[in-house]
PDB file of C-alpha atoms in Angstrom:
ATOM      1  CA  UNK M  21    -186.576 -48.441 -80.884  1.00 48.00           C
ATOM      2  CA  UNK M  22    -186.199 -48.045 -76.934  1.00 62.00           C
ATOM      3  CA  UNK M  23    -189.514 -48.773 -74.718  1.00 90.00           C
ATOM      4  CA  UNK M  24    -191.447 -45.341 -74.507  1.00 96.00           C
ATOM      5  CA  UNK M  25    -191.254 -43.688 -71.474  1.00 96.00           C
ATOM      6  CA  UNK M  26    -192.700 -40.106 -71.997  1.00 97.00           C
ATOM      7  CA  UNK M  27    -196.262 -40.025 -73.675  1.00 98.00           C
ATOM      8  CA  UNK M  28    -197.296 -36.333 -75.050  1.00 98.00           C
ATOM      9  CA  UNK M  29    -200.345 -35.907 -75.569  1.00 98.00           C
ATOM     10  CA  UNK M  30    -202.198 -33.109 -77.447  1.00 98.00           C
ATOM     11  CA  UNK M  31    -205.533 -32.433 -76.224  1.00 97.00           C
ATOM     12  CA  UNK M  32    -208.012 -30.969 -78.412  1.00 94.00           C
ATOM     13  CA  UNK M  33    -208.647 -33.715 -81.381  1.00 94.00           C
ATOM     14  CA  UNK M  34    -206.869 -36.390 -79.795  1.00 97.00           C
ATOM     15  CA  UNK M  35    -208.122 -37.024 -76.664  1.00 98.00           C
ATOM     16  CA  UNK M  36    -210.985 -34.437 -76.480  1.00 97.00           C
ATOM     17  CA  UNK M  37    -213.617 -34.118 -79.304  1.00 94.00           C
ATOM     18  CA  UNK M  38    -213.094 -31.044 -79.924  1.00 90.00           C
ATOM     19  CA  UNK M  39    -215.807 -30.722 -82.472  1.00 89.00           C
ATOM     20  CA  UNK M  40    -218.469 -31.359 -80.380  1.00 91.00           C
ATOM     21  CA  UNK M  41    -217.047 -28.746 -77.773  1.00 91.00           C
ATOM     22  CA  UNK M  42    -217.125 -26.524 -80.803  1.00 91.00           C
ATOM     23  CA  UNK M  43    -220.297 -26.772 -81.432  1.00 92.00           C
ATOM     24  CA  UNK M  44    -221.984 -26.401 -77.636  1.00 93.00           C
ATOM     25  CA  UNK M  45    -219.759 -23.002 -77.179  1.00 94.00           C
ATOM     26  CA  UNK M  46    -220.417 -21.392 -80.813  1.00 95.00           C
ATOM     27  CA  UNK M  47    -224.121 -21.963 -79.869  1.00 95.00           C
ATOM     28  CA  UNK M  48    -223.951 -20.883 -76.594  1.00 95.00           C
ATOM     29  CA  UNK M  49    -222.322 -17.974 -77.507  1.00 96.00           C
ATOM     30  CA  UNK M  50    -224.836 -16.985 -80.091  1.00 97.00           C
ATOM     31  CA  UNK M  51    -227.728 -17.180 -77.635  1.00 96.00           C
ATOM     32  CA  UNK M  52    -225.740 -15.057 -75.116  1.00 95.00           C
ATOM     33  CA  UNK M  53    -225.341 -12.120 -77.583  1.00 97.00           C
ATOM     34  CA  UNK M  54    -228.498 -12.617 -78.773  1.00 96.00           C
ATOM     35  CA  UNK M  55    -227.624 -13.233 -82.303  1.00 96.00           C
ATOM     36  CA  UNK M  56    -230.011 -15.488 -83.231  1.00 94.00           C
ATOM     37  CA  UNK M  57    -229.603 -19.343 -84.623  1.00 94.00           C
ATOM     38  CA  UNK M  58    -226.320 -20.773 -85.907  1.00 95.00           C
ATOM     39  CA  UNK M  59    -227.204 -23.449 -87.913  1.00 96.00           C
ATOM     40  CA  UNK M  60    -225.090 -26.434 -89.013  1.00 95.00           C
ATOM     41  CA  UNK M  61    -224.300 -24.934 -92.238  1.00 96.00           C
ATOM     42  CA  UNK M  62    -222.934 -21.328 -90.266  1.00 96.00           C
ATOM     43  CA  UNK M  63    -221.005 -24.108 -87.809  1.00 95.00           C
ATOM     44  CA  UNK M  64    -219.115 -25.693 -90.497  1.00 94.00           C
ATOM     45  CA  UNK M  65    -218.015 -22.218 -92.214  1.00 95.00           C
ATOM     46  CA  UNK M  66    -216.958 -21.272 -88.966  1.00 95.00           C
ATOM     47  CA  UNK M  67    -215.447 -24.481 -88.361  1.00 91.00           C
ATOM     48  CA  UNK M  68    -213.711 -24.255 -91.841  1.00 93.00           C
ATOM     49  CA  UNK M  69    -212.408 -20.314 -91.050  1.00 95.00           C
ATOM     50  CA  UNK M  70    -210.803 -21.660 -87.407  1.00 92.00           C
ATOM     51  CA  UNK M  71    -208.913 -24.725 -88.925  1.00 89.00           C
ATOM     52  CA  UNK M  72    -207.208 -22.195 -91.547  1.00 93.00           C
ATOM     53  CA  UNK M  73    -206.518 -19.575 -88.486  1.00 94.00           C
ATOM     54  CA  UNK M  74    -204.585 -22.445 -86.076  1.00 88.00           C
ATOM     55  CA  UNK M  75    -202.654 -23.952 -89.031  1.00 87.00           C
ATOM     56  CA  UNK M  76    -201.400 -20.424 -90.121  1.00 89.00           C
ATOM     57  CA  UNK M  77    -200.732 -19.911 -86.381  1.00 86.00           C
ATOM     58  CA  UNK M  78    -198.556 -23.489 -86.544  1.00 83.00           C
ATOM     59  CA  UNK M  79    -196.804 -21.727 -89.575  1.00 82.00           C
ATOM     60  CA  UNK M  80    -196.240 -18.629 -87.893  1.00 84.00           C
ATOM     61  CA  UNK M  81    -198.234 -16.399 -90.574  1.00 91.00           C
ATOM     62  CA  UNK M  82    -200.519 -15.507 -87.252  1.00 90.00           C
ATOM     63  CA  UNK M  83    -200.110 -14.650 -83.982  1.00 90.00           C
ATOM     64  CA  UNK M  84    -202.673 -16.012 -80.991  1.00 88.00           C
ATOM     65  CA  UNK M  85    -204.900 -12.756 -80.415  1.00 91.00           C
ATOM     66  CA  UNK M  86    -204.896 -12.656 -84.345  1.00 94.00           C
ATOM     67  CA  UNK M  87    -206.555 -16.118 -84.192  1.00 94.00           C
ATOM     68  CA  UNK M  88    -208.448 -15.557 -81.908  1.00 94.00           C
ATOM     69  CA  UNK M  89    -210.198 -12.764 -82.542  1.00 96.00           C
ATOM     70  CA  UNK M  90    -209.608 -12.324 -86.248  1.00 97.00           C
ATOM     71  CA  UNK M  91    -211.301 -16.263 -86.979  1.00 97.00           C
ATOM     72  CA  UNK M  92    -214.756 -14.638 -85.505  1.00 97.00           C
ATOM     73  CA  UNK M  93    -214.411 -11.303 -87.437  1.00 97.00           C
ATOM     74  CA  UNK M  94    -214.103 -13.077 -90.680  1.00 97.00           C
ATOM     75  CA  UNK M  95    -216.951 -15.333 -89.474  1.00 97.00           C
ATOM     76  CA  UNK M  96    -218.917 -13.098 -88.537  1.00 97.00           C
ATOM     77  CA  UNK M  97    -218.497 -10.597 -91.793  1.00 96.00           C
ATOM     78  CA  UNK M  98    -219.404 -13.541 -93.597  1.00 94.00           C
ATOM     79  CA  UNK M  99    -223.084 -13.414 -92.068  1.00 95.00           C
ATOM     80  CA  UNK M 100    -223.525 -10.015 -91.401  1.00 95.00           C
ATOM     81  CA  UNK M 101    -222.984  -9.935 -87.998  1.00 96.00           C
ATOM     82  CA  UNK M 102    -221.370  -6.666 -85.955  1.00 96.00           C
ATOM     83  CA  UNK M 103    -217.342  -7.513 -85.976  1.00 97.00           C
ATOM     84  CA  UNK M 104    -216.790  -5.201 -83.070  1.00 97.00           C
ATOM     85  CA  UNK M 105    -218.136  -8.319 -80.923  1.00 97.00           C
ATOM     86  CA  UNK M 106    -215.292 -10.774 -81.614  1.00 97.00           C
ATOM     87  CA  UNK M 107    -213.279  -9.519 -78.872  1.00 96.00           C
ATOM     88  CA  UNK M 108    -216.025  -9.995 -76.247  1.00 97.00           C
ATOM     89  CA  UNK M 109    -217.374 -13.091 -78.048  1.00 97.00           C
ATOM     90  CA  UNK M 110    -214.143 -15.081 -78.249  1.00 96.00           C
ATOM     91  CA  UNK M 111    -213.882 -14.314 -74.269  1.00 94.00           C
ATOM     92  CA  UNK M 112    -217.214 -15.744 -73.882  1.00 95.00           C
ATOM     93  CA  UNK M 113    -216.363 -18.755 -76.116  1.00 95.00           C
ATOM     94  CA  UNK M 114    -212.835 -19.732 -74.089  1.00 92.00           C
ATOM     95  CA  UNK M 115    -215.387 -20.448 -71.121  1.00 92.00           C
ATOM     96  CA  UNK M 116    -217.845 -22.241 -73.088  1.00 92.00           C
ATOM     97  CA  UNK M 117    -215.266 -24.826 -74.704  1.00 89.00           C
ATOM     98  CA  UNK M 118    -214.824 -26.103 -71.153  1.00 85.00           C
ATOM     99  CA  UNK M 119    -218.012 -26.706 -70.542  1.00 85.00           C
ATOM    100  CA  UNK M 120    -218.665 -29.819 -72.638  1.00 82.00           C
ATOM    101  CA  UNK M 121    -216.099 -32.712 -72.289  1.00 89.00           C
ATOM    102  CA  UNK M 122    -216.535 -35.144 -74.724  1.00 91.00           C
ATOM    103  CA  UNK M 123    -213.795 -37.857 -75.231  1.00 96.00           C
ATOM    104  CA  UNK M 124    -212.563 -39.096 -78.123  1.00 96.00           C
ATOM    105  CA  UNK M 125    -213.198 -43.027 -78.411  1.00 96.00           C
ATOM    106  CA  UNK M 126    -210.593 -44.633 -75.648  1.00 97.00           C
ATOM    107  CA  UNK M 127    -209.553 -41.369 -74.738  1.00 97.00           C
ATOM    108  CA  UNK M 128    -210.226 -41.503 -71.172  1.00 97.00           C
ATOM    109  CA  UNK M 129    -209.598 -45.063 -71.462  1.00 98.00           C
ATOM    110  CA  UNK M 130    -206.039 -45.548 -72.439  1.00 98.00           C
ATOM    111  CA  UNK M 131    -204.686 -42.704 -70.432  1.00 98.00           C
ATOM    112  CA  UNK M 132    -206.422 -44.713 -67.341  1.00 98.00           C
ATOM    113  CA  UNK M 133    -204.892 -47.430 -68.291  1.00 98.00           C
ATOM    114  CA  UNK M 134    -201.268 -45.892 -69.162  1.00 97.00           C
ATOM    115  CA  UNK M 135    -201.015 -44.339 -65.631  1.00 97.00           C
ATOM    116  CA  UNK M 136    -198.537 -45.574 -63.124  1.00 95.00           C
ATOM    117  CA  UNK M 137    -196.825 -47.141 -66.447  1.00 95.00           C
ATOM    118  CA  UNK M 138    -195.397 -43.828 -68.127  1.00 97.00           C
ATOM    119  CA  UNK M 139    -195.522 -40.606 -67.843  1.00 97.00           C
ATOM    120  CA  UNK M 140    -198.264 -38.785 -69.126  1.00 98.00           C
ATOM    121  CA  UNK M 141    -198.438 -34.602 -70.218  1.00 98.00           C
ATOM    122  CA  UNK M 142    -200.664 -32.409 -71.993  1.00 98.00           C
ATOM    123  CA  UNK M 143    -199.027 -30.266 -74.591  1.00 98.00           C
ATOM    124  CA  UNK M 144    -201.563 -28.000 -76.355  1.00 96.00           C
ATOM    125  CA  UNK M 145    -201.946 -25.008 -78.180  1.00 93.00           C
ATOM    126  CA  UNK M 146    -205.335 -24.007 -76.714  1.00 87.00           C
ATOM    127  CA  UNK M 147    -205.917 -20.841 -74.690  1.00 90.00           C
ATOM    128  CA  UNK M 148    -205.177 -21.125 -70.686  1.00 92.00           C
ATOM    129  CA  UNK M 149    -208.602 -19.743 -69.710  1.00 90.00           C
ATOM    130  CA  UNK M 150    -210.400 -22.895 -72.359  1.00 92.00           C
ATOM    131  CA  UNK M 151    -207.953 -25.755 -71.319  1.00 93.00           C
ATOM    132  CA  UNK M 152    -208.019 -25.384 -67.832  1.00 94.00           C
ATOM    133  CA  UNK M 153    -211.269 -25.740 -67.746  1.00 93.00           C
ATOM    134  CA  UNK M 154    -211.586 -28.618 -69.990  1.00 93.00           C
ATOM    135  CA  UNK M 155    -208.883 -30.712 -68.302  1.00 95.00           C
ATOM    136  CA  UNK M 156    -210.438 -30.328 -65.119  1.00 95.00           C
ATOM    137  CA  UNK M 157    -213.984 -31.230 -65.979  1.00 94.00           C
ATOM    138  CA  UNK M 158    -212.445 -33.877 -68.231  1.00 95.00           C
ATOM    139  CA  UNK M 159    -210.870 -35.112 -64.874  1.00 96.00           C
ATOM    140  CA  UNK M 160    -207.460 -35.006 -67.110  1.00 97.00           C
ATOM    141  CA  UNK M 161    -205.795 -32.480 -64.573  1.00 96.00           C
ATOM    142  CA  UNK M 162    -205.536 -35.702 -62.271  1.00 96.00           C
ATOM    143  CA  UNK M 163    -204.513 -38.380 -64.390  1.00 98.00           C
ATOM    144  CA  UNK M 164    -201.928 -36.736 -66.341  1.00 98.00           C
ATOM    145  CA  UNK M 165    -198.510 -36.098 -64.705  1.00 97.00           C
ATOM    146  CA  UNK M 166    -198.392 -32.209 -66.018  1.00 97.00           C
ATOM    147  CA  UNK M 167    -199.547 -30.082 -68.318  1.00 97.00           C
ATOM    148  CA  UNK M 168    -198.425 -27.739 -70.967  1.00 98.00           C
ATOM    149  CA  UNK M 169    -200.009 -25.103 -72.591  1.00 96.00           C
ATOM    150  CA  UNK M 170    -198.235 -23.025 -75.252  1.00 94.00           C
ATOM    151  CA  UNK M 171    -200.345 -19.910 -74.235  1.00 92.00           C
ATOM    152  CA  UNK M 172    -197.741 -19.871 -70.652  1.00 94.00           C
ATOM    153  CA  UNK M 173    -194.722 -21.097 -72.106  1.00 95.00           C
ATOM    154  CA  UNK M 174    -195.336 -18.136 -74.971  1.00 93.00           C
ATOM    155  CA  UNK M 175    -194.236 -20.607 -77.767  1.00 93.00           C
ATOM    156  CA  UNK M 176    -196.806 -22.442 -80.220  1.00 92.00           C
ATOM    157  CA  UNK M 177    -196.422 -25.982 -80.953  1.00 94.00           C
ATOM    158  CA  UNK M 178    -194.196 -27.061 -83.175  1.00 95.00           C
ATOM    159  CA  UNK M 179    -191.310 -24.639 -82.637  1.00 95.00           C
ATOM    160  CA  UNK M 180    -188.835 -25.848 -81.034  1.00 96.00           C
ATOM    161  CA  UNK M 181    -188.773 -23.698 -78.323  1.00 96.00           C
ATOM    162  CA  UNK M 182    -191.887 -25.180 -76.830  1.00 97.00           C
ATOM    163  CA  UNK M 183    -190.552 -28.442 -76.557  1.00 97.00           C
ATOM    164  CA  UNK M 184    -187.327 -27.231 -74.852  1.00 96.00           C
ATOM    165  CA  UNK M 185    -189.319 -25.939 -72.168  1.00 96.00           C
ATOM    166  CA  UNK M 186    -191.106 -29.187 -71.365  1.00 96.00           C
ATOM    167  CA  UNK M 187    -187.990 -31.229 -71.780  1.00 96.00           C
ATOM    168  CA  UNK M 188    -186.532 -29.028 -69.113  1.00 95.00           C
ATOM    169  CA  UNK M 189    -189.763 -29.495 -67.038  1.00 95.00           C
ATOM    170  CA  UNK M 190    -189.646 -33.044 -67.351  1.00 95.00           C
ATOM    171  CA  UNK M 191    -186.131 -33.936 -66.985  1.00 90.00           C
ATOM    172  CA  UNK M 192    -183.729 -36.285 -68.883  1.00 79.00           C
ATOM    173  CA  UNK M 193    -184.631 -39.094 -70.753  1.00 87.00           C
ATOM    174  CA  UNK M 194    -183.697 -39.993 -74.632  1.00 92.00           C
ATOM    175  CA  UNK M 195    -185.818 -38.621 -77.117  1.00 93.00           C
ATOM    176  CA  UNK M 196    -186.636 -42.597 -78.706  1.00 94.00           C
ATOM    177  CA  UNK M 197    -187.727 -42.860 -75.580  1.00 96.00           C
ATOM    178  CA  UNK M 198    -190.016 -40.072 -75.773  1.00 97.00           C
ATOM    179  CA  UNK M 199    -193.124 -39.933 -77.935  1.00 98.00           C
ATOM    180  CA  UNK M 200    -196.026 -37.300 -79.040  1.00 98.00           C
ATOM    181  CA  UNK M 201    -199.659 -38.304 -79.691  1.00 98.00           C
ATOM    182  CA  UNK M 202    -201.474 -36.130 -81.831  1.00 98.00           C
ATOM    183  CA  UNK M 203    -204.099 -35.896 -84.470  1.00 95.00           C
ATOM    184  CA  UNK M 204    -202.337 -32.313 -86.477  1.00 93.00           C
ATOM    185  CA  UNK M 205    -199.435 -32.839 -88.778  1.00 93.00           C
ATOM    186  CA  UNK M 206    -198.964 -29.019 -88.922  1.00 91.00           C
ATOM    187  CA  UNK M 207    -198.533 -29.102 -84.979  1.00 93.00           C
ATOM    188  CA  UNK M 208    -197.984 -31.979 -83.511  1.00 97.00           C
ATOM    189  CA  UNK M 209    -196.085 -34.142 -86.080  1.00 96.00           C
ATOM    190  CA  UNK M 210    -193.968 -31.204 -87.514  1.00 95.00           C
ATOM    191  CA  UNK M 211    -193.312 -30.577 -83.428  1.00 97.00           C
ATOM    192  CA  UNK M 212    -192.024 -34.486 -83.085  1.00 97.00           C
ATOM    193  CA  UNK M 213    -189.555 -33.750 -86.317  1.00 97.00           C
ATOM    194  CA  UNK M 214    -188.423 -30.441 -85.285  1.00 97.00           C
ATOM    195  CA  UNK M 215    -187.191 -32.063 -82.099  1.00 97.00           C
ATOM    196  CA  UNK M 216    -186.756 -35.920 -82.890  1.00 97.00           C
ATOM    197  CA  UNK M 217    -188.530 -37.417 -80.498  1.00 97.00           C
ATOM    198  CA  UNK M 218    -190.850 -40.367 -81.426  1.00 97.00           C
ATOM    199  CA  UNK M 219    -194.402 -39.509 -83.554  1.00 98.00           C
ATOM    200  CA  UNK M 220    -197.555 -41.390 -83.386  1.00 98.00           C
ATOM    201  CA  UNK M 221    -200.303 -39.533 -85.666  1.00 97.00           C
ATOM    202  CA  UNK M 222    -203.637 -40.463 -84.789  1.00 97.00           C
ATOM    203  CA  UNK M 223    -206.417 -40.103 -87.887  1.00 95.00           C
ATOM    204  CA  UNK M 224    -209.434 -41.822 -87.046  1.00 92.00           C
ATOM    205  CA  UNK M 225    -210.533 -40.656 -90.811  1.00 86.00           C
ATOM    206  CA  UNK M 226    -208.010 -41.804 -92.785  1.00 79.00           C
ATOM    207  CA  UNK M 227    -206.072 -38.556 -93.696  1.00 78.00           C
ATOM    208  CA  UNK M 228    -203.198 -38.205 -96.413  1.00 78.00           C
ATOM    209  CA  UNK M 229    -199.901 -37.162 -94.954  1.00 81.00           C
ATOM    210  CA  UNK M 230    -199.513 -34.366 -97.337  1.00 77.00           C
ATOM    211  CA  UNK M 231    -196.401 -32.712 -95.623  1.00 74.00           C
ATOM    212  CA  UNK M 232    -193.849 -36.016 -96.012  1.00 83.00           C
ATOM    213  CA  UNK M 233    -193.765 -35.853 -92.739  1.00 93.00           C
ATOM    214  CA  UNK M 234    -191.709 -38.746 -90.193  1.00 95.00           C
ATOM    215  CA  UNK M 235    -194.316 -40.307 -89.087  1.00 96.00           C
ATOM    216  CA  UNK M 236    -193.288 -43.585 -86.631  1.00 97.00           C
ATOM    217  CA  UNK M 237    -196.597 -45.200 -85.721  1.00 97.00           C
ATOM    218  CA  UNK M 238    -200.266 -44.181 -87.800  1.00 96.00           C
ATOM    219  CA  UNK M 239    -203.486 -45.049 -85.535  1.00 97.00           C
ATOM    220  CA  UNK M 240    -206.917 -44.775 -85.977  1.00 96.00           C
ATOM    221  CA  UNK M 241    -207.910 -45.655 -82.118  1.00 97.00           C
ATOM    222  CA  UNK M 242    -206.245 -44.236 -79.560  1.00 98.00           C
ATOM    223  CA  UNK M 243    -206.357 -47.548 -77.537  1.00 97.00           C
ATOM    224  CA  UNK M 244    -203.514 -48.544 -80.186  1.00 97.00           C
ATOM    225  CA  UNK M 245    -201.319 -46.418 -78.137  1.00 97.00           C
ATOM    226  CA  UNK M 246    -201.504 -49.408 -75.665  1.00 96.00           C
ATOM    227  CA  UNK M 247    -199.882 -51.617 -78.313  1.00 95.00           C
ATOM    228  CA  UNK M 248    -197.197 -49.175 -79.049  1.00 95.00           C
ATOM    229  CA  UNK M 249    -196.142 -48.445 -75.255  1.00 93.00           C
TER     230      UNK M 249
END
């Protein structure tokens, strides 16, 4: 396999903590509309209902407003809370997400210490209004050599149609030489088949990889990256 020259990296899971994001904005949310506490137990339901939504949005059984919006109805319906709010709440929760950056362990780290060395991109599936707020607090906006967000190319990771557009962005360069970081088979690793480029799944837990996916490299740190680079 050729030296990598091209690292992709997905945001949200991989290099963010998203979790912990998730939980600051569903909170603050609930104490802007007044609705009261959302305990741990409410967080993981919701938590539960969003990871179902964005994996049937990487299988194309949803579209994005459907996601977004429909996650918090069902969530809400759940706990008898007015659904005609999910609109307006979801809008409130796209600026929240941004407001707490919390890296995964070596995140910040290994991108630091990748720059200069190869070329570095963001390519997520989160909204424009929540990423571009998180990758500049993050300080990500700065390190990474470009960014791409499926919500302005108007294709969802994995189809292949979002790749296309950042190989064009990019430029040319072999796809062994190219390789995508990423912590969702549905997304990220089905992406790196669809479009043969080099994978590099990162589950710090220890997940099964149900789909029989190619996967080239498994990590559990992101600093591993390093090793693999």
């Amino acid at each position: 396999m050729k030296r990598i020259k091209v690292v992709l990296w997905d945001i949200d899971g991989t290099l963010l903590n998203f979790k912990e994001a998730e939980k600051y904005a569903i909170r603050a949310c609930f104490e802007r509309f007044g609705l009261g506490e959302c305990t741990d137990q409410m967080l993981r339901e919701y938590s539960a209902i969003n990871s179902r939504y964005w994996r049937g949005l990487e299988c194309g059984e949803y579209t994005k407003p459907q996601v977004l919006v429909g996650r918090f109805e069902e969530f809400f319906e759940k706990y008898g809370i007015d659904t005609s709010i999910a609109s307006s709440f979801n809008d409130e929760y796209q600026i929240r997400l941004g407001d707490t950056v919390c890296f995964c362990e070596n995140g910040l780290e290994t991108v630091r210490a990748l720059k200069g060395k190869v070329l570095q991109y963001a390519v997520t599936n989160g909204t424009k209004a929540a990423q571009d707020r998180k990758l500049a607090n993050s300080g990500l906006d700065q390190l990474l050599d470009g960014i791409f967000i499926s919500e302005e190319i108007g294709i969802e990771k994995p189809m292949t149609g979002f790749f296309d557009k950042v190989f064009r962005e990019i430029g040319v360069y072999r796809k062994d030489e190219m390789m995508i970081v990423g912590d969702s088979l549905t997304s990220d690793m089905q992406g790196g088949n669809n479009v043969g480029i080099v994978t590099c799944w990162y589950h710090p837990e220890g997940k099964e990889n149900y789909g029989n996916l190619r996967i080239d490299y498994e990590i559990h740190d992101i600093k591993q990256v390093l090793e693999i680079v």
